[in-house]
Amino acid sequence: MSNAKVLPLVDPEGTGTAAPCCPPLTERPFTADEAETAARMFKALGDPVRLRLFSAVASHEGGEACVCDISDVGVSQPTVSHHLKKLKEAGLLTSERRGTWVYYRVEPSVLAAMGRLLSGGRSAGQ
Amino acid sequence: MSNAKVLPLVDPEGTGTAAPCCPPLTERPFTADEAETAARMFKALGDPVRLRLFSAVASHEGGEACVCDISDVGVSQPTVSHHLKKLKEAGLLTSERRGTWVYYRVEPSVLAAMGRLLSGGRSAGQ
DNA sequence: TGTCTATGTTGACACATGTCGAACCAGAGA
DNA sequence: TCTCTGGTTCGACATGTGTCAACATAGACA
């Protein structure tokens, strides 16, 4: 599975110079296209198991973790793999095989962009 | 429909003093309970139609809008109503009837808390 | 080479979700 | 009171999603 088809959700540098997928939620009504793109990210985090997996990876040292470290979320391993794939398809994680183990890593720029999307860059109070 | 059953997702003031539902995603692995709570919010925003509705309300003057202003999202009015109800149940919106029209309003503190959750507690611009 | 362990994939199933039309409810105004 | 308009709820349906068991694959090691 290639990581090449990560969605162009955000600017890779997180600088805000390259246009992210969407303006802050409070800035203007989303177009259908913007909503489709952003909803994909939110939907990926809209499952408790995926949220735990994502949080486990994000909070692990170096922002990466092998599957063996995070697969204790109460579901079978195929299910864990399934959810990790979903997170990867949403552009929130990337994976890399190193020997026996597969390591998953967060995309910090995506996290930052989603935070910006929600907090409007300002203090979220409009 | 009462707004009384809004979930205790975040501290109502957005000050961070009252404990929000969850730590930043990057701080520690979510517990099953934290994940369940936070996933409800993300899932609510994980649908394009809901995201457009929410963005339309959030970007409207005063942070509130009547249904008639935002129901042009390409689906029938019952469906719009259905999604607005979902957003309300997730604690992202509140509603109030004023005469003929029903007005929906965003919960700024919820937005801020979600931004904080994603950006690790810092100012979301990383 | 063969075997073992760690992951990913496939197929199938039950359940949740998005959508609509029709019916219903709440105010406004005549 | 009746009627009109804005909005919600109900019932039904098609689709999407989460889950697992079983199978397949990749690398390590003997």
Tab-separated table of N, CA and C in Angstrom, chain A residues 12-113:
chain	number	residue	atom	x	y	z
A	12	PRO	N	1.756	21.008	3.574
A	12	PRO	CA	2.659	20.093	4.261
A	12	PRO	C	3.540	20.757	5.306
A	13	GLU	N	3.777	22.052	5.187
A	13	GLU	CA	4.656	22.715	6.138
A	13	GLU	C	3.926	23.204	7.372
A	14	GLY	N	2.610	23.298	7.266
A	14	GLY	CA	1.855	23.816	8.384
A	14	GLY	C	2.060	25.314	8.574
A	15	THR	N	2.524	25.968	7.556
A	15	THR	CA	2.805	27.396	7.687
A	15	THR	C	1.594	28.236	7.353
A	16	GLY	N	0.641	27.632	6.661
A	16	GLY	CA	-0.518	28.394	6.273
A	16	GLY	C	-0.304	29.170	4.981
A	17	THR	N	0.874	29.076	4.442
A	17	THR	CA	1.141	29.795	3.196
A	17	THR	C	0.564	29.034	2.014
A	18	ALA	N	0.874	27.756	1.939
A	18	ALA	CA	0.198	26.932	0.955
A	18	ALA	C	-1.229	26.706	1.454
A	19	ALA	N	-2.191	26.899	0.570
A	19	ALA	CA	-3.582	26.863	1.000
A	19	ALA	C	-3.967	25.484	1.523
A	20	PRO	N	-4.451	25.405	2.766
A	20	PRO	CA	-4.978	24.142	3.271
A	20	PRO	C	-6.275	23.819	2.548
A	21	CYS	N	-6.841	22.695	2.905
A	21	CYS	CA	-8.042	22.264	2.210
A	21	CYS	C	-9.183	23.228	2.418
A	22	CYS	N	-9.235	23.813	3.632
A	22	CYS	CA	-10.444	24.536	3.989
A	22	CYS	C	-10.116	25.707	4.893
A	23	PRO	N	-10.970	26.731	4.835
A	23	PRO	CA	-10.822	27.837	5.782
A	23	PRO	C	-11.273	27.383	7.160
A	24	PRO	N	-10.985	28.181	8.188
A	24	PRO	CA	-11.540	27.853	9.499
A	24	PRO	C	-13.056	27.750	9.423
A	25	LEU	N	-13.598	26.883	10.236
A	25	LEU	CA	-15.034	26.624	10.218
A	25	LEU	C	-15.866	27.876	10.430
A	26	THR	N	-15.273	28.816	11.167
A	26	THR	CA	-16.044	29.999	11.532
A	26	THR	C	-15.889	31.131	10.525
A	27	GLU	N	-15.111	30.901	9.471
A	27	GLU	CA	-14.797	32.004	8.579
A	27	GLU	C	-15.867	32.206	7.507
A	28	ARG	N	-16.246	31.122	6.868
A	28	ARG	CA	-17.243	31.187	5.806
A	28	ARG	C	-17.869	29.804	5.683
A	29	PRO	N	-19.070	29.720	5.135
A	29	PRO	CA	-19.682	28.404	4.951
A	29	PRO	C	-18.823	27.551	4.018
A	30	PHE	N	-18.650	26.313	4.394
A	30	PHE	CA	-17.894	25.401	3.547
A	30	PHE	C	-18.629	25.144	2.239
A	31	THR	N	-17.861	25.015	1.169
A	31	THR	CA	-18.458	24.536	-0.070
A	31	THR	C	-18.621	23.021	0.042
A	32	ALA	N	-19.370	22.467	-0.889
A	32	ALA	CA	-19.593	21.018	-0.872
A	32	ALA	C	-18.267	20.276	-0.964
A	33	ASP	N	-17.370	20.809	-1.747
A	33	ASP	CA	-16.091	20.143	-1.964
A	33	ASP	C	-15.213	20.207	-0.717
A	34	GLU	N	-15.153	21.391	-0.123
A	34	GLU	CA	-14.382	21.541	1.107
A	34	GLU	C	-14.918	20.629	2.197
A	35	ALA	N	-16.242	20.593	2.294
A	35	ALA	CA	-16.861	19.768	3.335
A	35	ALA	C	-16.534	18.292	3.114
A	36	GLU	N	-16.554	17.893	1.869
A	36	GLU	CA	-16.260	16.489	1.556
A	36	GLU	C	-14.850	16.117	2.015
A	37	THR	N	-13.925	17.016	1.740
A	37	THR	CA	-12.534	16.760	2.101
A	37	THR	C	-12.320	16.743	3.606
A	38	ALA	N	-12.825	17.776	4.262
A	38	ALA	CA	-12.600	17.884	5.700
A	38	ALA	C	-13.354	16.799	6.469
A	39	ALA	N	-14.542	16.458	5.971
A	39	ALA	CA	-15.342	15.448	6.662
A	39	ALA	C	-14.614	14.109	6.683
A	40	ARG	N	-13.806	13.865	5.664
A	40	ARG	CA	-13.063	12.610	5.609
A	40	ARG	C	-12.114	12.479	6.813
A	41	MET	N	-11.501	13.608	7.159
A	41	MET	CA	-10.607	13.597	8.328
A	41	MET	C	-11.397	13.366	9.605
A	42	PHE	N	-12.456	14.136	9.755
A	42	PHE	CA	-13.239	14.023	10.988
A	42	PHE	C	-13.838	12.629	11.115
A	43	LYS	N	-14.303	12.100	10.001
A	43	LYS	CA	-14.891	10.769	10.047
A	43	LYS	C	-13.858	9.738	10.470
A	44	ALA	N	-12.629	9.936	10.024
A	44	ALA	CA	-11.572	8.997	10.397
A	44	ALA	C	-11.355	8.992	11.905
A	45	LEU	N	-11.556	10.134	12.534
A	45	LEU	CA	-11.381	10.215	13.988
A	45	LEU	C	-12.702	10.009	14.721
A	46	GLY	N	-13.745	9.712	13.997
A	46	GLY	CA	-15.063	9.580	14.590
A	46	GLY	C	-15.379	8.193	15.104
A	47	ASP	N	-14.367	7.355	15.185
A	47	ASP	CA	-14.563	6.020	15.755
A	47	ASP	C	-13.666	5.869	16.986
A	48	PRO	N	-14.225	5.391	18.088
A	48	PRO	CA	-13.448	5.315	19.332
A	48	PRO	C	-12.174	4.499	19.177
A	49	VAL	N	-12.253	3.400	18.464
A	49	VAL	CA	-11.066	2.564	18.297
A	49	VAL	C	-9.999	3.309	17.514
A	50	ARG	N	-10.407	3.976	16.439
A	50	ARG	CA	-9.428	4.727	15.650
A	50	ARG	C	-8.848	5.874	16.454
A	51	LEU	N	-9.685	6.517	17.245
A	51	LEU	CA	-9.195	7.627	18.053
A	51	LEU	C	-8.157	7.139	19.057
A	52	ARG	N	-8.397	5.982	19.637
A	52	ARG	CA	-7.425	5.441	20.590
A	52	ARG	C	-6.141	5.062	19.877
A	53	LEU	N	-6.272	4.469	18.710
A	53	LEU	CA	-5.070	4.096	17.956
A	53	LEU	C	-4.287	5.347	17.571
A	54	PHE	N	-5.005	6.340	17.082
A	54	PHE	CA	-4.341	7.564	16.654
A	54	PHE	C	-3.671	8.254	17.829
A	55	SER	N	-4.376	8.321	18.941
A	55	SER	CA	-3.805	8.937	20.126
A	55	SER	C	-2.590	8.165	20.623
A	56	ALA	N	-2.672	6.838	20.529
A	56	ALA	CA	-1.542	6.011	20.968
A	56	ALA	C	-0.309	6.284	20.125
A	57	VAL	N	-0.506	6.419	18.822
A	57	VAL	CA	0.627	6.708	17.941
A	57	VAL	C	1.139	8.121	18.204
A	58	ALA	N	0.201	9.060	18.285
A	58	ALA	CA	0.588	10.464	18.419
A	58	ALA	C	1.330	10.726	19.721
A	59	SER	N	0.969	10.000	20.758
A	59	SER	CA	1.584	10.256	22.057
A	59	SER	C	2.815	9.396	22.292
A	60	HIS	N	3.096	8.493	21.373
A	60	HIS	CA	4.270	7.644	21.531
A	60	HIS	C	5.526	8.446	21.259
A	61	GLU	N	6.632	7.950	21.803
A	61	GLU	CA	7.888	8.672	21.630
A	61	GLU	C	8.245	8.793	20.155
A	62	GLY	N	8.591	9.979	19.747
A	62	GLY	CA	8.970	10.203	18.365
A	62	GLY	C	7.785	10.309	17.426
A	63	GLY	N	6.578	10.252	17.985
A	63	GLY	CA	5.390	10.348	17.135
A	63	GLY	C	5.177	9.129	16.269
A	64	GLU	N	5.831	8.051	16.622
A	64	GLU	CA	5.601	6.822	15.867
A	64	GLU	C	5.584	5.633	16.804
A	65	ALA	N	4.884	4.576	16.364
A	65	ALA	CA	4.768	3.379	17.179
A	65	ALA	C	4.538	2.187	16.270
A	66	CYS	N	5.001	1.024	16.721
A	66	CYS	CA	4.733	-0.178	15.941
A	66	CYS	C	3.400	-0.749	16.381
A	67	VAL	N	2.803	-1.503	15.493
A	67	VAL	CA	1.467	-2.030	15.743
A	67	VAL	C	1.419	-2.799	17.050
A	68	CYS	N	2.501	-3.506	17.354
A	68	CYS	CA	2.511	-4.318	18.563
A	68	CYS	C	2.365	-3.470	19.815
A	69	ASP	N	2.749	-2.187	19.733
A	69	ASP	CA	2.676	-1.313	20.901
A	69	ASP	C	1.273	-0.788	21.160
A	70	ILE	N	0.462	-0.745	20.143
A	70	ILE	CA	-0.810	-0.014	20.251
A	70	ILE	C	-2.024	-0.890	20.006
A	71	SER	N	-1.802	-2.197	19.810
A	71	SER	CA	-2.928	-3.040	19.386
A	71	SER	C	-3.776	-3.518	20.547
A	72	ASP	N	-3.566	-2.931	21.724
A	72	ASP	CA	-4.356	-3.346	22.878
A	72	ASP	C	-5.539	-2.397	23.081
A	73	VAL	N	-6.471	-2.459	22.176
A	73	VAL	CA	-7.623	-1.565	22.253
A	73	VAL	C	-8.936	-2.336	22.314
A	74	GLY	N	-8.841	-3.631	22.580
A	74	GLY	CA	-10.051	-4.394	22.815
A	74	GLY	C	-10.712	-4.996	21.595
A	75	VAL	N	-10.058	-4.895	20.446
A	75	VAL	CA	-10.602	-5.537	19.248
A	75	VAL	C	-9.534	-6.452	18.660
A	76	SER	N	-9.934	-7.305	17.739
A	76	SER	CA	-8.998	-8.251	17.159
A	76	SER	C	-7.967	-7.542	16.295
A	77	GLN	N	-6.893	-8.243	16.048
A	77	GLN	CA	-5.820	-7.605	15.293
A	77	GLN	C	-6.211	-7.255	13.852
A	78	PRO	N	-6.962	-8.105	13.166
A	78	PRO	CA	-7.415	-7.680	11.835
A	78	PRO	C	-8.201	-6.378	11.886
A	79	THR	N	-8.968	-6.215	12.927
A	79	THR	CA	-9.731	-4.978	13.059
A	79	THR	C	-8.802	-3.789	13.286
A	80	VAL	N	-7.775	-3.995	14.101
A	80	VAL	CA	-6.784	-2.933	14.301
A	80	VAL	C	-6.160	-2.546	12.965
A	81	SER	N	-5.784	-3.552	12.208
A	81	SER	CA	-5.163	-3.298	10.908
A	81	SER	C	-6.109	-2.535	9.992
A	82	HIS	N	-7.356	-2.930	10.043
A	82	HIS	CA	-8.381	-2.268	9.231
A	82	HIS	C	-8.484	-0.783	9.576
A	83	HIS	N	-8.488	-0.487	10.863
A	83	HIS	CA	-8.627	0.905	11.289
A	83	HIS	C	-7.378	1.714	10.961
A	84	LEU	N	-6.219	1.088	11.122
A	84	LEU	CA	-4.988	1.793	10.776
A	84	LEU	C	-4.965	2.138	9.283
A	85	LYS	N	-5.507	1.247	8.503
A	85	LYS	CA	-5.576	1.512	7.070
A	85	LYS	C	-6.482	2.708	6.792
A	86	LYS	N	-7.595	2.746	7.497
A	86	LYS	CA	-8.518	3.874	7.328
A	86	LYS	C	-7.824	5.196	7.683
A	87	LEU	N	-7.090	5.185	8.782
A	87	LEU	CA	-6.395	6.395	9.206
A	87	LEU	C	-5.352	6.805	8.167
A	88	LYS	N	-4.744	5.805	7.562
A	88	LYS	CA	-3.747	6.079	6.543
A	88	LYS	C	-4.407	6.683	5.314
A	89	GLU	N	-5.540	6.121	4.933
A	89	GLU	CA	-6.247	6.630	3.762
A	89	GLU	C	-6.752	8.054	3.970
A	90	ALA	N	-6.998	8.387	5.233
A	90	ALA	CA	-7.468	9.743	5.536
A	90	ALA	C	-6.305	10.730	5.596
A	91	GLY	N	-5.087	10.229	5.447
A	91	GLY	CA	-3.932	11.110	5.453
A	91	GLY	C	-3.443	11.471	6.842
A	92	LEU	N	-3.953	10.769	7.859
A	92	LEU	CA	-3.568	11.108	9.230
A	92	LEU	C	-2.342	10.341	9.684
A	93	LEU	N	-2.095	9.203	9.076
A	93	LEU	CA	-0.940	8.399	9.457
A	93	LEU	C	-0.183	7.964	8.215
A	94	THR	N	1.091	7.684	8.421
A	94	THR	CA	1.871	7.013	7.385
A	94	THR	C	2.474	5.766	8.012
A	95	SER	N	2.798	4.784	7.191
A	95	SER	CA	3.352	3.546	7.728
A	95	SER	C	4.654	3.201	7.030
A	96	GLU	N	5.462	2.477	7.752
A	96	GLU	CA	6.752	2.076	7.208
A	96	GLU	C	7.142	0.743	7.836
A	97	ARG	N	7.555	-0.175	7.017
A	97	ARG	CA	7.994	-1.472	7.542
A	97	ARG	C	9.491	-1.417	7.826
A	98	ARG	N	9.847	-1.801	9.054
A	98	ARG	CA	11.272	-1.869	9.400
A	98	ARG	C	11.516	-3.251	9.993
A	99	GLY	N	12.005	-4.152	9.140
A	99	GLY	CA	12.225	-5.515	9.594
A	99	GLY	C	10.905	-6.211	9.826
A	100	THR	N	10.791	-6.779	10.999
A	100	THR	CA	9.580	-7.547	11.302
A	100	THR	C	8.375	-6.642	11.551
A	101	TRP	N	8.640	-5.481	12.107
A	101	TRP	CA	7.515	-4.665	12.560
A	101	TRP	C	7.173	-3.528	11.610
A	102	VAL	N	5.936	-3.127	11.663
A	102	VAL	CA	5.449	-1.989	10.887
A	102	VAL	C	5.226	-0.824	11.832
A	103	TYR	N	5.792	0.297	11.489
A	103	TYR	CA	5.675	1.482	12.335
A	103	TYR	C	4.717	2.489	11.705
A	104	TYR	N	3.870	3.044	12.539
A	104	TYR	CA	2.952	4.087	12.093
A	104	TYR	C	3.381	5.418	12.698
A	105	ARG	N	3.214	6.449	11.895
A	105	ARG	CA	3.682	7.771	12.294
A	105	ARG	C	2.600	8.804	11.985
A	106	VAL	N	2.440	9.781	12.859
A	106	VAL	CA	1.431	10.815	12.630
A	106	VAL	C	1.963	11.871	11.681
A	107	GLU	N	1.050	12.552	11.055
A	107	GLU	CA	1.394	13.701	10.232
A	107	GLU	C	1.132	14.956	11.057
A	108	PRO	N	2.179	15.543	11.630
A	108	PRO	CA	1.959	16.682	12.535
A	108	PRO	C	1.258	17.845	11.841
A	109	SER	N	1.545	18.029	10.564
A	109	SER	CA	0.938	19.158	9.860
A	109	SER	C	-0.569	18.994	9.754
A	110	VAL	N	-1.007	17.755	9.638
A	110	VAL	CA	-2.437	17.515	9.558
A	110	VAL	C	-3.110	17.860	10.867
A	111	LEU	N	-2.477	17.429	11.950
A	111	LEU	CA	-2.995	17.763	13.277
A	111	LEU	C	-3.108	19.276	13.439
A	112	ALA	N	-2.046	19.962	13.083
A	112	ALA	CA	-2.032	21.410	13.244
A	112	ALA	C	-3.111	22.054	12.384
A	113	ALA	N	-3.262	21.559	11.168
A	113	ALA	CA	-4.249	22.147	10.275
A	113	ALA	C	-5.660	21.930	10.788
